[in-house]
Tab-separated table of C-alpha atoms in Angstrom:
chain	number	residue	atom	x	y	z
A	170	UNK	CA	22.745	-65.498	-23.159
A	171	UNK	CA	25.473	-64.198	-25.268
A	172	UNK	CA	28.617	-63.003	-23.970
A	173	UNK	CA	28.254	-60.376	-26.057
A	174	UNK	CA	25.501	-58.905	-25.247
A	175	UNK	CA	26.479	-58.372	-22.020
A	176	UNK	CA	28.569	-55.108	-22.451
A	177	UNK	CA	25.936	-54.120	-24.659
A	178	UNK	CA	23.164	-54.612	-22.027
A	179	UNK	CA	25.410	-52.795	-19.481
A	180	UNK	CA	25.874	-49.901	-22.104
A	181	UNK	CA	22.267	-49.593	-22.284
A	182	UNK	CA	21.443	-50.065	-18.446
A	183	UNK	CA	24.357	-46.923	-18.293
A	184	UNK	CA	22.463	-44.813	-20.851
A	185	UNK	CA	18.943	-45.336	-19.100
A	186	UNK	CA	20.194	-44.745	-16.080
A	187	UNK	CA	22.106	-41.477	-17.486
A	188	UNK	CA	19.406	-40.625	-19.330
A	189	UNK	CA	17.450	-40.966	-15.887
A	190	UNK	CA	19.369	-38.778	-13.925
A	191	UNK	CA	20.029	-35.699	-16.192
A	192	UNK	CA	15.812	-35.656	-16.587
A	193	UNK	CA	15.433	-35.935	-13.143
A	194	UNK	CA	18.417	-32.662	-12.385
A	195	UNK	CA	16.532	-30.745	-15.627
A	196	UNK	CA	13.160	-30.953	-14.007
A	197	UNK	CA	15.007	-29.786	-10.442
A	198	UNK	CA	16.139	-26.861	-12.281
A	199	UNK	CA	13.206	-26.396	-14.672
A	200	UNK	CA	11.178	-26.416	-10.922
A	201	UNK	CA	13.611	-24.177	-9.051
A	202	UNK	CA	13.831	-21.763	-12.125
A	203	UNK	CA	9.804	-21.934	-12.328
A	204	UNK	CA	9.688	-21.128	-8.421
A	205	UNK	CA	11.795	-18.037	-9.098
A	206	UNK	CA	10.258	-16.509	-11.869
A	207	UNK	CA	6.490	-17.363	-9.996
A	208	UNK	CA	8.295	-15.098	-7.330
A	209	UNK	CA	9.633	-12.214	-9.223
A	210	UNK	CA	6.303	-11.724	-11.050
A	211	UNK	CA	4.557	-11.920	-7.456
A	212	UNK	CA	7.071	-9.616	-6.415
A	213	UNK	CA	5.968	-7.535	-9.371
A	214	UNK	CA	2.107	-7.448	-8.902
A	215	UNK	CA	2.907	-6.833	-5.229
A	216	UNK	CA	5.382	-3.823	-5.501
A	217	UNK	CA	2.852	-1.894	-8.565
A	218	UNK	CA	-0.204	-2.735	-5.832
A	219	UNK	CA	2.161	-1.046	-3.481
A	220	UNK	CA	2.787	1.776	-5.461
A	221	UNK	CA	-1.104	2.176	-5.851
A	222	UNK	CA	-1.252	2.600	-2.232
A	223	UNK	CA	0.904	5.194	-1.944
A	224	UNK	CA	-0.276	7.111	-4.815
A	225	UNK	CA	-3.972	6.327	-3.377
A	226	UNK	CA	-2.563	7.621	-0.184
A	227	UNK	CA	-1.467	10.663	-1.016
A	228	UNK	CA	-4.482	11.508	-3.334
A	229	UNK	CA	-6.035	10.925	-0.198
A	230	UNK	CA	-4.078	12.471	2.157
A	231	UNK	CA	-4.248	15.446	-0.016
A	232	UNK	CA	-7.951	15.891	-0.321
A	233	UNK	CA	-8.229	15.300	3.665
A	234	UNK	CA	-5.905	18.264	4.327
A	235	UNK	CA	-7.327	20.640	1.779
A	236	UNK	CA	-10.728	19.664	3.657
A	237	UNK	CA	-9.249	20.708	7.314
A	238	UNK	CA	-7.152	23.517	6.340
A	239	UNK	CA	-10.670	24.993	4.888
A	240	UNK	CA	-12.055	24.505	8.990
A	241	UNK	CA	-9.062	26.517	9.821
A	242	UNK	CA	-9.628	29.283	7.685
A	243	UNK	CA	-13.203	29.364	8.639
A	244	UNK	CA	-12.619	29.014	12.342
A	245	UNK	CA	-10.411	32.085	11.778
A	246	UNK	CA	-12.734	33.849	10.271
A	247	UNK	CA	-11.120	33.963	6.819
A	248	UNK	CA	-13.726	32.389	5.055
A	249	UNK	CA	-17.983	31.896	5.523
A	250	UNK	CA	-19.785	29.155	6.575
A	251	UNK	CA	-20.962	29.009	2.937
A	252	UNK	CA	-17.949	29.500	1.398
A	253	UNK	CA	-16.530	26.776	3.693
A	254	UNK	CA	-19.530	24.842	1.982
A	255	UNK	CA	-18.969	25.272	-1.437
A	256	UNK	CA	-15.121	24.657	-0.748
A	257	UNK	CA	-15.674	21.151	0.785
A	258	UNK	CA	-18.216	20.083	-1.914
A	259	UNK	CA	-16.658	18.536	-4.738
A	260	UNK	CA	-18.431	15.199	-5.755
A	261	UNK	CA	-15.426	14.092	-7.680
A	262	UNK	CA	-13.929	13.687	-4.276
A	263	UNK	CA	-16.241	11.739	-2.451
A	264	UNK	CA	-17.579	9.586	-5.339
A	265	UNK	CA	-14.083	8.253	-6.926
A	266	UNK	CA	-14.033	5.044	-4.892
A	267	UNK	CA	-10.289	5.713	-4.480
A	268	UNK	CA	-10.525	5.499	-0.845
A	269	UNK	CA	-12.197	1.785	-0.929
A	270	UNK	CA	-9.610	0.575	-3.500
A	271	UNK	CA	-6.703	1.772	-0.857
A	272	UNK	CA	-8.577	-0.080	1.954
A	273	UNK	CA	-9.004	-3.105	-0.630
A	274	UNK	CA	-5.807	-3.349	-1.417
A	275	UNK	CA	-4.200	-2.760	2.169
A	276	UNK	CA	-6.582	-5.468	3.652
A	277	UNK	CA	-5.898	-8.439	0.692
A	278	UNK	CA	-2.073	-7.647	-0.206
A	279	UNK	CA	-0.431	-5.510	2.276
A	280	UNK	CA	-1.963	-6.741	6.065
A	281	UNK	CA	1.618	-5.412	7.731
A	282	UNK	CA	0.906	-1.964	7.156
A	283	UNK	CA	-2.303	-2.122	8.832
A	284	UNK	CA	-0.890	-1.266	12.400
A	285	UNK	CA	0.495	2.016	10.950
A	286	UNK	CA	-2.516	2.675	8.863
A	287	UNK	CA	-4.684	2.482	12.124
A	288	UNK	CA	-2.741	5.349	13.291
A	289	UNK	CA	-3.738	7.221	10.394
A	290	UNK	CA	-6.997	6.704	11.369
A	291	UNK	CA	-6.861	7.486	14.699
A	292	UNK	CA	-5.415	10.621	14.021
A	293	UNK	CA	-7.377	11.597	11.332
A	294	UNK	CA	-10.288	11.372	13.919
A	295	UNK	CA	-8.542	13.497	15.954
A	296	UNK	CA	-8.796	15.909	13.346
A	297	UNK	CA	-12.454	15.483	12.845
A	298	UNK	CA	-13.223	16.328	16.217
A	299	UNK	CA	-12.303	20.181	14.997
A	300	UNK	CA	-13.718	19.995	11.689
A	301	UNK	CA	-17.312	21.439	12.654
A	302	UNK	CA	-19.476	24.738	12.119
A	303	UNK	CA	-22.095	24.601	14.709
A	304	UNK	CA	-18.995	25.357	17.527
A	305	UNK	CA	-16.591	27.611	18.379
A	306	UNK	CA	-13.166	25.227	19.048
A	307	UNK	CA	-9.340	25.843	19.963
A	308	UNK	CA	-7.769	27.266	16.806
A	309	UNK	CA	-4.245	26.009	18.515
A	310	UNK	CA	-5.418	22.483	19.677
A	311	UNK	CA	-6.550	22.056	15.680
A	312	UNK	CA	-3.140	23.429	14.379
A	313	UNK	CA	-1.569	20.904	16.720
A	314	UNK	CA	-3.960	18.091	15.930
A	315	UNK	CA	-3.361	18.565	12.083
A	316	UNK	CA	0.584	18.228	12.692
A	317	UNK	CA	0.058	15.638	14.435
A	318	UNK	CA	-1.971	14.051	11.352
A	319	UNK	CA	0.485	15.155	9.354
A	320	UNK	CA	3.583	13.551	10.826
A	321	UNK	CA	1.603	10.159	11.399
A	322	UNK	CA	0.501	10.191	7.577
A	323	UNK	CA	4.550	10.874	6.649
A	324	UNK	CA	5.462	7.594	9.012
A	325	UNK	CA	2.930	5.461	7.138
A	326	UNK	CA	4.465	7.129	3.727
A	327	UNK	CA	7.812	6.037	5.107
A	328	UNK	CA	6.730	2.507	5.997
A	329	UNK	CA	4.970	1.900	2.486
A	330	UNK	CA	8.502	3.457	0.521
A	331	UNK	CA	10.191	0.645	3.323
A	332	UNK	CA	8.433	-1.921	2.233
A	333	UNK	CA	9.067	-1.196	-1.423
A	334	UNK	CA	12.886	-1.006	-1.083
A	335	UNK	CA	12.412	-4.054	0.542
A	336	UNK	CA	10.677	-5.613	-1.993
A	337	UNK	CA	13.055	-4.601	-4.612
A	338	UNK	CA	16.053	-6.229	-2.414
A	339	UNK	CA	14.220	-9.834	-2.313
C-alpha cells in the first residue's frame, strides 16, 4: 500500500465515523423531540376529553337538580302531582346519550376520578330516596340530602378543574 493513501484512508475512516455519530445524536433528538410532541398532543386529546367531562357534568348536574328541586316544590305543596309530571318529562333530557358519553369517557381516559365520581353517585342516590309521589317524606332530611349532593358534585368539579391545571403544568 501507498504511503499516501494512508492519511487519506484515515481522513475517510474520520468522516465515516463523524458522519456516524452526528446520525446517530440527530436520530436521539429526532426520537426525543418525536416523544415530546406524541406527549403534548396526548396531553391535548386528554385535557379537551377533560373538558367534555366537566361540561357533560354540569349539563348533568343541572338537569338532576332541576329534577329534585321539582320533588321539593311538590312535597311542599307548591306544585301537583301532574304538574310535577309534566315538569320532569322532557325527552330531550333522557334521550341525549350525554350521560353515557360522561361515563365513557371517565371509564377509558380519566379512571382517577372514578373514586370521587362514586361519591356522586352515592349521593345522588341519597337524593332519590326523596324523589317520590306515592309518600309523604321529611321536607328537611331532602333539603339536607340535596346539599349534601350539591357539595359532593362541587368536590368532583374541583377535582376535574385539578386535574386540568395539572395537565396544563406537565
Amino acid at each position: 500500500m501507498n504511503s499516501d493513501m494512508i492519511p487519506i484512508l484515515i481522513t475517510a475512516t474520520s468522516t465515516l465515523v463523524a458522519v456516524f455519530i452526528t446520525n446517530y445524536f440527530n436520530m436521539k433528538s429526532l426520537e426525543k423531540n418525536l416523544k415530546f410532541q406524541l406527549q403534548l398532543k396526548n396531553n391535548e386529546v386528554r385535557l379537551n376529553k377533560l373538558e367534555n367531562v366537566y361540561e357533560l357534568f354540569e349539563k348533568w348536574n343541572t338537569y338532576f337538580a332541576i329534577n329534585y328541586l321539582n320533588y321539593l316544590h311538590f312535597h311542599n305543596k307548591k306544585i301537583t302531582q301532574s304538574d310535577l309530571f309534566e315538569l320532569i318529562r322532557d325527552p330531550k333530557v333522557y334521550n341525549s346519550g350525554d350521560f353515557q358519553k360522561l361515563i365513557t369517557l371517565l371509564n377509558i381516559y380519566f379512571p382517577e376520578l372514578n373514586d370521587e365520581y362514586e361519591r356522586v353517585n352515592k349521593a345522588r342516590s341519597e337524593v332519590v330516596k326523596y324523589m317520590n309521589v306515592d309518600k309523604e317524606i321529611n321536607v328537611k332530611d331532602f333539603v339536607k340530602v340535596q346539599e349534601s349532593f350539591e357539595n359532593v358534585a362541587m368536590n368532583f368539579k374541583k377535582e376535574i378543574s385539578e386535574l386540568a391545571r395539572n395537565m396544563k403544568n406537565e
